Short mmCIF file of C-alpha atoms and ligand atoms in Angstrom, two decimals:
data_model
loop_
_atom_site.label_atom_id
_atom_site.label_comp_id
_atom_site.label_asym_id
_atom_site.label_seq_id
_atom_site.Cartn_x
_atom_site.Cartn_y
_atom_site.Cartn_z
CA UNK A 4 0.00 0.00 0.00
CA UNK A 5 1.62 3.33 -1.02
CA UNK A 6 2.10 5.95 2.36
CA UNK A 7 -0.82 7.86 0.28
CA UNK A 8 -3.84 5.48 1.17
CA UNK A 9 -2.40 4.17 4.24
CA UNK A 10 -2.35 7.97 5.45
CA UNK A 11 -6.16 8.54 4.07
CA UNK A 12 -6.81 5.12 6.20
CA UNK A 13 -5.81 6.64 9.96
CA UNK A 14 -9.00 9.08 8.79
CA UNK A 15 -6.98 12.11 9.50
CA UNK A 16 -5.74 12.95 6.28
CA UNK A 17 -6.54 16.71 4.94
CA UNK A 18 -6.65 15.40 0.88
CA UNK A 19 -8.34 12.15 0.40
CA UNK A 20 -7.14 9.75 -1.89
CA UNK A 21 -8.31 10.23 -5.58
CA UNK A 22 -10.40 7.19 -7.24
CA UNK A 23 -10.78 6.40 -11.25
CA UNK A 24 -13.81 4.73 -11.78
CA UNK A 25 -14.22 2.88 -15.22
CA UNK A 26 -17.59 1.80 -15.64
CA UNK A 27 -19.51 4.07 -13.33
CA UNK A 28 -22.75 3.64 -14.56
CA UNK A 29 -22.67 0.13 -14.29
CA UNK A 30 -23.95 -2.15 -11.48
CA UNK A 31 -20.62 -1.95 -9.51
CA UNK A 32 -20.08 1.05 -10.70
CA UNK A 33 -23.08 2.49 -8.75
CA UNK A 34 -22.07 0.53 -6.09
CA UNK A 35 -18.81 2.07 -5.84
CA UNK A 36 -19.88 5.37 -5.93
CA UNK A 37 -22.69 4.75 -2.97
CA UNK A 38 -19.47 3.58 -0.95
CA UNK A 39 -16.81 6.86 -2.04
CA UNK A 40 -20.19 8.55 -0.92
CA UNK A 41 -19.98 7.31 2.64
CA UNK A 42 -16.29 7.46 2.83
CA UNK A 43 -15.66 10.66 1.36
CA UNK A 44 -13.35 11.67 4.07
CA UNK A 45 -11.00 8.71 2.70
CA UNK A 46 -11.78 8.54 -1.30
CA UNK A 47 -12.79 11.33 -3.94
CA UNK A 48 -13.77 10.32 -7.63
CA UNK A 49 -11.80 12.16 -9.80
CA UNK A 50 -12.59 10.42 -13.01
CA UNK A 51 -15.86 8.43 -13.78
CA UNK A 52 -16.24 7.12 -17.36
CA UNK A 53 -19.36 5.17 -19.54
CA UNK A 54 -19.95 3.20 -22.26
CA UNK A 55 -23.18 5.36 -23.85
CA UNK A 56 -25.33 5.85 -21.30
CA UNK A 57 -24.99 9.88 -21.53
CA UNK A 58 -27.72 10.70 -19.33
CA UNK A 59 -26.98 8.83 -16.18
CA UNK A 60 -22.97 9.95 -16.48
CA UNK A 61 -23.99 13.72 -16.47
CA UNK A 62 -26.32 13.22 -13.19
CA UNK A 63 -23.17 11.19 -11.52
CA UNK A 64 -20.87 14.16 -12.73
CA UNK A 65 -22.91 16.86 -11.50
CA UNK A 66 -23.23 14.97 -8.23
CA UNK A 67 -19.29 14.59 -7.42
CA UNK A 68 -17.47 16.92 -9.63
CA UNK A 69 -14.82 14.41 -10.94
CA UNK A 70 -11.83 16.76 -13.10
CA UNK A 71 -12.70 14.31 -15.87
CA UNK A 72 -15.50 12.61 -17.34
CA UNK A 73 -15.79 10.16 -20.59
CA UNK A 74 -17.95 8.59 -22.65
CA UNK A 75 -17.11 5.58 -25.13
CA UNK A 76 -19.71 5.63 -27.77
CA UNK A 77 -19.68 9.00 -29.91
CA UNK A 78 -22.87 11.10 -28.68
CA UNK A 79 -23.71 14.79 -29.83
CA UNK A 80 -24.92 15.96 -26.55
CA UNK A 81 -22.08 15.12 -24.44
CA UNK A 82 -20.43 17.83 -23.14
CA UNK A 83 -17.35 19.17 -25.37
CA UNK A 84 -15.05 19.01 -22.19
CA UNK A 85 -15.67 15.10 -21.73
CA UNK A 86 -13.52 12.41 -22.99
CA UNK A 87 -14.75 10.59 -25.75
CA UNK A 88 -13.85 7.00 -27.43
CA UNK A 89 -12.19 3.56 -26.26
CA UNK A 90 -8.84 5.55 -25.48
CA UNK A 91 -11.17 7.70 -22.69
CA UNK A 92 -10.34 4.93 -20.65
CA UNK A 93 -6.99 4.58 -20.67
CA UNK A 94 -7.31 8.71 -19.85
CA UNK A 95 -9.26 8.18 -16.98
CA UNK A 96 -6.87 5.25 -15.88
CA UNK A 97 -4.03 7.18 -15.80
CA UNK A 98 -5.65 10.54 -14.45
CA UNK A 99 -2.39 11.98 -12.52
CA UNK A 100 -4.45 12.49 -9.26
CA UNK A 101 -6.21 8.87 -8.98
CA UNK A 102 -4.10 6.75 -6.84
CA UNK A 103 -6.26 4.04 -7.40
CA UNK A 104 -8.48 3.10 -10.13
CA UNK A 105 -11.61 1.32 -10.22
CA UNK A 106 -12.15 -1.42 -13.61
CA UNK A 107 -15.80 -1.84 -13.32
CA UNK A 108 -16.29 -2.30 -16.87
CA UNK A 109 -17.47 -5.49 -18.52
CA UNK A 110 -15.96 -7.31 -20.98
CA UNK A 111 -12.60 -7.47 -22.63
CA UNK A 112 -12.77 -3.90 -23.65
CA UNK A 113 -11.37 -3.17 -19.92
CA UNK A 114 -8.03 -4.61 -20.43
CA UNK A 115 -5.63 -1.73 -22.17
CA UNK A 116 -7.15 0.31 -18.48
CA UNK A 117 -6.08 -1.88 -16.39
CA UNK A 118 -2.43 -2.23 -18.18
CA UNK A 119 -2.06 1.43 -18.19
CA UNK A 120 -2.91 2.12 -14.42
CA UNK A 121 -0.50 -0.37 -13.31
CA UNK A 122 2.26 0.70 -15.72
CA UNK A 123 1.54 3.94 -13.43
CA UNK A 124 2.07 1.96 -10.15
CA UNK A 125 -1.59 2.37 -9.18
CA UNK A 126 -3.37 0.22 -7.45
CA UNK A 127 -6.33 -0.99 -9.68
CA UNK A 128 -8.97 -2.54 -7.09
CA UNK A 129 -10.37 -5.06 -10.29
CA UNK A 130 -14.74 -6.09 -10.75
CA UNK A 131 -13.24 -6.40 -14.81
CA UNK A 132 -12.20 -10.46 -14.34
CA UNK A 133 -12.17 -10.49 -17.76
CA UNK A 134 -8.86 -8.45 -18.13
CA UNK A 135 -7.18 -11.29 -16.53
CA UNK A 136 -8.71 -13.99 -18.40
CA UNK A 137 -7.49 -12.31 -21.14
CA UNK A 138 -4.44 -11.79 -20.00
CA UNK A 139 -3.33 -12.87 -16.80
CA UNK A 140 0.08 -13.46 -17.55
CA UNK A 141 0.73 -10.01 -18.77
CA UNK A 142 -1.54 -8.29 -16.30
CA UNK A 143 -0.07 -9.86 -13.31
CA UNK A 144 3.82 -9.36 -14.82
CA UNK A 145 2.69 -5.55 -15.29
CA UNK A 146 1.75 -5.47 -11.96
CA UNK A 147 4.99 -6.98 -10.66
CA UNK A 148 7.22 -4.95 -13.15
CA UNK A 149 5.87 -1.77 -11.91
CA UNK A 150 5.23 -2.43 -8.31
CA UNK A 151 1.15 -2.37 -8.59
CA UNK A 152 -1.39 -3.69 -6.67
CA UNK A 153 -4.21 -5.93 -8.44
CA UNK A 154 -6.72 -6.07 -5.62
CA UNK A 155 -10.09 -7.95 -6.19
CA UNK A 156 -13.16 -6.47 -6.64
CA UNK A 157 -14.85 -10.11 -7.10
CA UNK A 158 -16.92 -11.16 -3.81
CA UNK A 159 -15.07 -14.88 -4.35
CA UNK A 160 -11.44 -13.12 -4.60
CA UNK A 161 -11.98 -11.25 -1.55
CA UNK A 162 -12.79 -13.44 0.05
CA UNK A 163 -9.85 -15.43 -0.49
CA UNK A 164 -7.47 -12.04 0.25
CA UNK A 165 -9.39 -11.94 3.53
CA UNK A 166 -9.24 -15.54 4.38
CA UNK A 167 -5.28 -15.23 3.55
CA UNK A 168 -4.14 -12.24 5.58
CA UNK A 169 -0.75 -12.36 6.81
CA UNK A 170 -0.54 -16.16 5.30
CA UNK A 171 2.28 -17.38 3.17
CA UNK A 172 1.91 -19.04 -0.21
CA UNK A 173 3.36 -22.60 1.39
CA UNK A 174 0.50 -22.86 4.58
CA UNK A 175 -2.06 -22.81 1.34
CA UNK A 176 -3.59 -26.30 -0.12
CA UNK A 177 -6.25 -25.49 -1.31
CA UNK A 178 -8.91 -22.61 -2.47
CA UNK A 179 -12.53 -23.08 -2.89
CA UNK A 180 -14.62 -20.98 -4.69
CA UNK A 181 -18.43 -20.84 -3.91
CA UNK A 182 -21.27 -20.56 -6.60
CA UNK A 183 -25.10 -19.87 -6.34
CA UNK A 184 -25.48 -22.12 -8.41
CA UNK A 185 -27.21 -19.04 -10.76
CA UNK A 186 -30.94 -19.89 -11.83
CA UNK A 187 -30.91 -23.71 -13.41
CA UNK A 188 -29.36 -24.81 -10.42
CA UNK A 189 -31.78 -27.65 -10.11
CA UNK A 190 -33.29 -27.82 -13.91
CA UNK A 191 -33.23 -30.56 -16.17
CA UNK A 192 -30.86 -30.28 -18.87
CA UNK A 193 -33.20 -30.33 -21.85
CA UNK A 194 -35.21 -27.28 -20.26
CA UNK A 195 -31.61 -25.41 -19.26
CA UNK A 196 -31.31 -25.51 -23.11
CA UNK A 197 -34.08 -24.12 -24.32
CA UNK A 198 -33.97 -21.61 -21.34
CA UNK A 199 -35.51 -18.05 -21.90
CA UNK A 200 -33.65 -14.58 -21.95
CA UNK A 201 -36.11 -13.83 -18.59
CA UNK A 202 -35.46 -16.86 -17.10
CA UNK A 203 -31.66 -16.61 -17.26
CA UNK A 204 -31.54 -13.25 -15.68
CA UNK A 205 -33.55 -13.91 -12.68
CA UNK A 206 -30.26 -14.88 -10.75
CA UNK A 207 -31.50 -15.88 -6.95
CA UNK A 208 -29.07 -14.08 -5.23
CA UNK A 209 -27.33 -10.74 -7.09
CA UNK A 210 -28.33 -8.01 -8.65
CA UNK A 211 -25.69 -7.91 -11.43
CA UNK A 212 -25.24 -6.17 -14.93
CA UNK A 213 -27.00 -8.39 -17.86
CA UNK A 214 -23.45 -10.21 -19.12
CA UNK A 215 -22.28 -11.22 -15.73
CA UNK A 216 -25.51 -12.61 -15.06
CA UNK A 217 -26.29 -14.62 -18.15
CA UNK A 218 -22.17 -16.16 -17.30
CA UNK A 219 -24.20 -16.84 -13.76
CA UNK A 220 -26.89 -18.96 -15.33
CA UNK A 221 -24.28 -20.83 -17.41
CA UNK A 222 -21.36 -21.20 -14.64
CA UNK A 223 -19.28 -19.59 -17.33
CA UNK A 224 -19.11 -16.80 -14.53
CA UNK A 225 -17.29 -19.26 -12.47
CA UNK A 226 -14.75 -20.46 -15.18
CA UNK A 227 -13.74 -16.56 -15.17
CA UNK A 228 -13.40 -16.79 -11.24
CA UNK A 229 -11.37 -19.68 -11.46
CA UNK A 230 -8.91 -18.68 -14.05
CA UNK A 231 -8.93 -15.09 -12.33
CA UNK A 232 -7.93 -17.08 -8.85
CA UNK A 233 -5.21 -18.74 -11.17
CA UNK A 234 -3.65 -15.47 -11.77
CA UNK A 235 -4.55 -13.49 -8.50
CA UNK A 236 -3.33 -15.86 -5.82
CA UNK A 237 -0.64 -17.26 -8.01
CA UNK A 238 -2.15 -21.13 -7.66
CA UNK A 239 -2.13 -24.09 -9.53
CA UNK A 240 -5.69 -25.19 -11.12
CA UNK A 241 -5.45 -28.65 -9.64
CA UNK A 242 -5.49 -26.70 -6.48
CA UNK A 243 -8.91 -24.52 -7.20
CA UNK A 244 -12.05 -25.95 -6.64
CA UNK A 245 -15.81 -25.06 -7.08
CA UNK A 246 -18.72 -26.12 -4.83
CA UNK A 247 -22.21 -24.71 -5.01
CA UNK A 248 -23.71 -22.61 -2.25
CA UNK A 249 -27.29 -21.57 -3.36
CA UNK A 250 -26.99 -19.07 -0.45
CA UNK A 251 -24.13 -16.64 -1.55
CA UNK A 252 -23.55 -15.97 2.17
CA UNK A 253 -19.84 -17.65 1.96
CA UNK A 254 -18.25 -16.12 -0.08
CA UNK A 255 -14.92 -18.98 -0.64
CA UNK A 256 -12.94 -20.82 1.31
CA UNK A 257 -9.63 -21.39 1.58
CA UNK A 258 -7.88 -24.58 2.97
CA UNK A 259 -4.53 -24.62 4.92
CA UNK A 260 -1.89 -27.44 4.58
CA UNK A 261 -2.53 -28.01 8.20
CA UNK A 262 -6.22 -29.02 7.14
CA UNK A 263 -7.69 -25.88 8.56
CA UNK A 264 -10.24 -24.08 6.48
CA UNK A 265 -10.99 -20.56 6.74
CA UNK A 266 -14.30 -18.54 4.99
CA UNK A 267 -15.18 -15.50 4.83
CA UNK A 268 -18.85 -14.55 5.17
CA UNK A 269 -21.70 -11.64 5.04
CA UNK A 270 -24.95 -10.72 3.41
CA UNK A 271 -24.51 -10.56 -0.61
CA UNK A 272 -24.03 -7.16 -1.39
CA UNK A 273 -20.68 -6.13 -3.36
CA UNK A 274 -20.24 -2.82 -1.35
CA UNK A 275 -18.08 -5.05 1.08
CA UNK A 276 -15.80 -6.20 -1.58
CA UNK A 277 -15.14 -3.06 -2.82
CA UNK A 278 -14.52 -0.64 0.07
CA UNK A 279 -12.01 -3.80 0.94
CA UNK A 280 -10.36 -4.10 -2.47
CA UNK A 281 -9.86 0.31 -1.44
CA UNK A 282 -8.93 -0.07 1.79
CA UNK A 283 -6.46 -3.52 2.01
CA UNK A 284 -4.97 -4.90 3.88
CA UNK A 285 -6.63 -2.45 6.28
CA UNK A 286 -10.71 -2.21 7.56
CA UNK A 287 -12.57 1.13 7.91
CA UNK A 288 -15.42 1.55 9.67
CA UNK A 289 -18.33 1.85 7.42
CA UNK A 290 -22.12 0.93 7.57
CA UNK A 291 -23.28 0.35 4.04
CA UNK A 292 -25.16 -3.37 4.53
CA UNK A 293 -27.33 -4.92 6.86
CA UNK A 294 -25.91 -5.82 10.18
CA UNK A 295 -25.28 -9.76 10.09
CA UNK A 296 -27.54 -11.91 11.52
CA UNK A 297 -26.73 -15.49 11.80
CA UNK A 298 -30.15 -16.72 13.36
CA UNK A 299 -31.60 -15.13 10.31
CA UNK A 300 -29.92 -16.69 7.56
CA UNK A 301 -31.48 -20.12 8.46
CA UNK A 302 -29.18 -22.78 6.85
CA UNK A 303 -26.43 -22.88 4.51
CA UNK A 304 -26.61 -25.91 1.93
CA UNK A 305 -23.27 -26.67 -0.81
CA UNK A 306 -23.92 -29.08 -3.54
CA UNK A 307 -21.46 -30.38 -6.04
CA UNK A 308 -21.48 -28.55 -9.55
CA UNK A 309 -23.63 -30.45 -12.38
CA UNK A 310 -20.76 -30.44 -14.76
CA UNK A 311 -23.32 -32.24 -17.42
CA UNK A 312 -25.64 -29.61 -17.36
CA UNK A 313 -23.42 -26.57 -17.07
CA UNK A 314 -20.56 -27.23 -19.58
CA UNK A 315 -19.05 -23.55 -19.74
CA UNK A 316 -17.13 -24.71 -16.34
CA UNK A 317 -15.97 -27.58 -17.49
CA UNK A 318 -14.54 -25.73 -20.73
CA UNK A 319 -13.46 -22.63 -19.09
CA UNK A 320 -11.30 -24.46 -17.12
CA UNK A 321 -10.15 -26.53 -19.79
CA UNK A 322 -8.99 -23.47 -21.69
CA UNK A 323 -7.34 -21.78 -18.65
CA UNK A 324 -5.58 -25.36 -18.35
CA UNK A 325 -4.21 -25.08 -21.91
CA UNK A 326 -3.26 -21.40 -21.47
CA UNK A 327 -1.47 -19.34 -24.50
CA UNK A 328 -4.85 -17.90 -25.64
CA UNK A 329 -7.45 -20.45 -25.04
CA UNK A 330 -8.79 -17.99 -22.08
CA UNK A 331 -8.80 -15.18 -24.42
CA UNK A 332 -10.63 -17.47 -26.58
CA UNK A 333 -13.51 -18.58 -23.95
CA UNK A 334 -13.41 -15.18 -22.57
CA UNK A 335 -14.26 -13.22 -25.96
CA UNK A 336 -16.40 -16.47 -27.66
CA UNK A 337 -18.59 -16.07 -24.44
CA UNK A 338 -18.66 -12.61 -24.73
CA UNK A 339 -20.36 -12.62 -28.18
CA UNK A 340 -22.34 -15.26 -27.59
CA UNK A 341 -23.89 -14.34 -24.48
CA UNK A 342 -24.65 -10.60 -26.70
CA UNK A 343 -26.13 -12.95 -29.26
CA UNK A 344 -28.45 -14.65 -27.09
CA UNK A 345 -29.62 -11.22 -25.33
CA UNK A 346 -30.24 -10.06 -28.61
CA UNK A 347 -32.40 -13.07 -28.98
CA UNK A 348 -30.34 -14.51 -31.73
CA UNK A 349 -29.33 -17.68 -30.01
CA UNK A 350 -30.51 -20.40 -27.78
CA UNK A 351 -29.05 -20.64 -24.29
CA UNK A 352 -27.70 -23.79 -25.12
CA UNK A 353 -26.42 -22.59 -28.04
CA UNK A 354 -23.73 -20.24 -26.10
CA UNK A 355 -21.87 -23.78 -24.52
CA UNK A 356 -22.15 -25.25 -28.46
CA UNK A 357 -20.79 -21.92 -29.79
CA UNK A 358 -17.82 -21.28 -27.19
CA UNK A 359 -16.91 -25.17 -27.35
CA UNK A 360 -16.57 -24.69 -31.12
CA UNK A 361 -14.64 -21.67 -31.07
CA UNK A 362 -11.85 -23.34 -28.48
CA UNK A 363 -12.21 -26.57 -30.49
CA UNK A 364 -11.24 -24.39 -33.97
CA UNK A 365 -9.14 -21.21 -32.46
CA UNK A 366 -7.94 -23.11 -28.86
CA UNK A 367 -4.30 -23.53 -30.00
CA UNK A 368 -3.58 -19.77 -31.12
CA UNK A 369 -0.41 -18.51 -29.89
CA UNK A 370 -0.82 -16.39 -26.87
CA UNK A 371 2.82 -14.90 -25.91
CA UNK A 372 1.89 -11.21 -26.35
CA UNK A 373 -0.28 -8.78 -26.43
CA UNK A 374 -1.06 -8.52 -30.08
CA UNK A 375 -1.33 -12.22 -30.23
CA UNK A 376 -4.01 -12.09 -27.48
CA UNK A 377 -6.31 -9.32 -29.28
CA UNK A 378 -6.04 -10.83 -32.46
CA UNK A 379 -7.38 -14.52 -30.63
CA UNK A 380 -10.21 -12.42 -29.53
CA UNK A 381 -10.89 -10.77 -32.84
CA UNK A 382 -11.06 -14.62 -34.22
CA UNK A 383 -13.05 -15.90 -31.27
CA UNK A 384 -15.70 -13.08 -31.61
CA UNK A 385 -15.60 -13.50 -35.56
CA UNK A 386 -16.07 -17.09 -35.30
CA UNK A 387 -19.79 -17.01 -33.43
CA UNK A 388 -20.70 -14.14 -35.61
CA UNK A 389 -19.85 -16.01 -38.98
CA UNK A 390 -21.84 -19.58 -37.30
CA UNK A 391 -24.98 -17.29 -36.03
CA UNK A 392 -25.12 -15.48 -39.37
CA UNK A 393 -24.95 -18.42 -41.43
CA UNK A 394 -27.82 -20.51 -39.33
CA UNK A 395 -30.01 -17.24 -39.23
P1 NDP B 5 -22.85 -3.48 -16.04
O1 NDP B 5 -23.26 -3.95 -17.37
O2 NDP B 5 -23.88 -3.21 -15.01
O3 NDP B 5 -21.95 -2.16 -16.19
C1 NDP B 5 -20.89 -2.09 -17.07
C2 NDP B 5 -20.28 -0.71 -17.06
O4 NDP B 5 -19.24 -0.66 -18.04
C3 NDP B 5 -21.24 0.41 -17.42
O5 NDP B 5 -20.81 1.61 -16.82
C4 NDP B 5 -21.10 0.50 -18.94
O6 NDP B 5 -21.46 1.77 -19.45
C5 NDP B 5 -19.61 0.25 -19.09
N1 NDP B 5 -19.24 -0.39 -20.36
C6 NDP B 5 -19.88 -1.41 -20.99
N2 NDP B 5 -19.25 -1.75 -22.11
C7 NDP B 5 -18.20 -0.92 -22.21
C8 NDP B 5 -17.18 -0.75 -23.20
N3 NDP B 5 -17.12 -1.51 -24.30
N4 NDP B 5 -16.25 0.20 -22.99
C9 NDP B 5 -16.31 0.98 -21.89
N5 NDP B 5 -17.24 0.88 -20.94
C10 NDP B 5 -18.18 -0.07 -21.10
O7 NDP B 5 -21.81 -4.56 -15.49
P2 NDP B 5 -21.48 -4.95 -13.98
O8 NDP B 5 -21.29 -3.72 -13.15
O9 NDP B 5 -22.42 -5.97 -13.51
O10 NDP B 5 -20.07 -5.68 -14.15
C11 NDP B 5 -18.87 -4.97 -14.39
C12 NDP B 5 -17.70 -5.92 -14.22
O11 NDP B 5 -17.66 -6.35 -12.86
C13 NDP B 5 -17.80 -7.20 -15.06
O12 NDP B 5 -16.52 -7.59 -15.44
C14 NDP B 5 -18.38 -8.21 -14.09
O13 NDP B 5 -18.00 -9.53 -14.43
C15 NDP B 5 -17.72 -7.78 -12.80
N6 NDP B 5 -18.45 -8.17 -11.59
C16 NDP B 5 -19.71 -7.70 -11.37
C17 NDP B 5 -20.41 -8.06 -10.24
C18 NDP B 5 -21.76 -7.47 -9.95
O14 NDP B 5 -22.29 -7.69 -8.86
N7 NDP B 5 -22.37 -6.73 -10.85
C19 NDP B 5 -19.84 -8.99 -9.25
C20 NDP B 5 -18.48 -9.39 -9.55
C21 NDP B 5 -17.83 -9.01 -10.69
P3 NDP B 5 -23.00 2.10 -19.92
O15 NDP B 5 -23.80 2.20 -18.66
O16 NDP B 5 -22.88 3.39 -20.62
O17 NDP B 5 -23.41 0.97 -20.79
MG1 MG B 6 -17.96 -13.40 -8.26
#
């Protein structure tokens, strides 16, 4: 932690420390800002950016004041002074007085943000899990290289962080991601198939943007979480596991070579994760969620995964497994195909058949740089946009 946060921390500090936040309008992204709203003595937005949602950046702008503002997607009635295209990311990223910088965008676009802010040394407190699944190997080496902190945004990742506070990477065996389970937790595979765009984003437990929750109701979601662990924590995949916890009130586990298992636990609400991911390895006080109340919560139930019925685990793994750019591969075949099937243009079955034919065809790609990595992408997205077209 630079001496900048850990002075905001001590809640004395005169200048609080400045926040980036990519994404703003999304579901985190509102999130985050209802937490730098509480703890405004610690954290000030200085940048906010969107992808085209014009109207609901200006309102967050006019609220906090941030020096800069930007919008992706060209629109005449944005402001002249805002940032506008991909690269107002990248600006807002590497804003000279954010410290720390927020990815809270979804998808694959995220990933050239997250590379610039820790080329800068900042610490980039990470909801965009696809950066690394794109590129963990270059995202956690730029980290390294420059002396950055990745910190977790994911409720799963921090989790783990908490659970392995002051532990070194020898006392681990083993880490244990938990999954709702998402909607078809307990459907038949012929009727997960034919599943509606309704029924898939009626997750039980999360209110999430519409991509992450579609990747809930396949388990693709928890392929990204388990190649994201991979990178984060530094662990081997034979030592990452997945059970399902329909509850979302534990939020991983991790087990200790001593056969001791820590989890970390609270009501489902992502505000936790991210004040942690601003404040590690230090709490703040702060009374965002519901107090915790263990009488309340009844039981908690865990269930092995249906591999059979929820295939994107099974291959997302797979592909992390291979490496070189199979993830990128999963990651942007997913991407498209999920957009497909909100658009209405494929089944939900369809997404597993599409992604598995995409890693089947593009799996082997090299994956040593950058450039090699975007153009796997490119193919992967081109690949389920060629097979929808020609069945359509
Ligand atoms: P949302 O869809 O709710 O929000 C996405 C945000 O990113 C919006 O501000 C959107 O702008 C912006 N955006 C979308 N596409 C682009 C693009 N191509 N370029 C730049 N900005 C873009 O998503 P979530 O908040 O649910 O998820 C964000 C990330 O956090 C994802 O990676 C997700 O996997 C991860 N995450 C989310 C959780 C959750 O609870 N929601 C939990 C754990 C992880 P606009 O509003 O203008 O479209
Ligand atoms: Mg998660």
């Amino acid at each position: 932690m630079s001496h900048h946060t850990a002075r905001a921390l001590d809640g004395q500090e005169a200048t609080p420390v400045g926040v980036a936040l990519l994404g703003a309008t999304g579901s985190i992204g509102t999130s985050a800002l209802r937490v730098l709203s509480r703890q405004r003595d610690r954290f000030v937005p200085v940048a906010l950016t969107a992808n085209a949602n014009r109207a609901a950046l200006a309102a967050q702008a006019a609220q906090f004041s941030p020096s800069y503002v930007g919008l992706v997607q060209e629109c005449a009635e944005a402001p002249a002074e805002w940032g506008r295209g991909a690269d107002c990311l990248v600006e807002a990223a590497s804003h000279p007085d954010a410290a720390i910088v927020i990815n809270a965008v979804v998808g694959a676009a995220g990933l050239q943000a997250t590379l610039a802010a820790l080329r800068l040394g900042k610490r980039v407190a990470l909801a965009n899990k696809e950066t690394l699944v794109v590129a963990g190997e270059i995202v956690t080496r730029t980290a390294r290289e420059h002396g950055a902190e990745l910190v977790p945004v994911d409720s799963e990742h921090s989790a783990i962080l908490q659970c392995l506070a002051g532990r070194q990477p020898h006392e681990v065996k083993r880490l244990v991601l938990t999954a709702s389970g998402g909607p078809f937790r307990t459907w038949p595979a012929e009727r997960i198939a034919g599943a509606t765009r309704a029924d898939a984003l009626k997750h039980p437990t999360w209110q999430m943007g519409s991509k992450i929750t579609i990747d809930s109701a396949t388990l693709a979601n928890k392929a990204l979480e388990v190649i994201e662990a991979h990178y984060v924590f530094g662990v081997p995949y034979d030592r990452i596991d997945v059970v399902v916890h329909p509850q979302s009130i534990i939020h991983s586990f991790v087990e200790f070579v001593d056969g001791s298992v820590l989890a970390q636990m609270g009501v489902p609400s992502m505000e936790l994760p991210i004040l942690y991911a601003l404040t590690w390895p230090e709490r703040v006080p702060d009374n965002g969620v519901p107090a915790f109340d263990p009488v309340a919560l009844g039981g908690l139930t865990f269930e092995h995964v249906r591999h059979e019925q929820f295939p994107m685990l099974g291959l997302g793994i797979a592909a992390g497994r291979t490496g070189g750019a199979a993830p990128a591969v999963f990651n942007a075949a997913n991407e498209e195909a999920v957009a497909q099937f909100l658009a209405g243009t494929l089944s939900f079955g369809g997404i597993a058949e599409r992604v598995g034919q995409a890693l089947q065809d593009l799996g082997r790609l090299p994956g040593d740089t950058l450039e090699a990595l975007l153009l796997a992408d490119a193919a992967a997205r081109h690949h389920v946009q060629s097979r929808i077209m020609q069945e359509s």
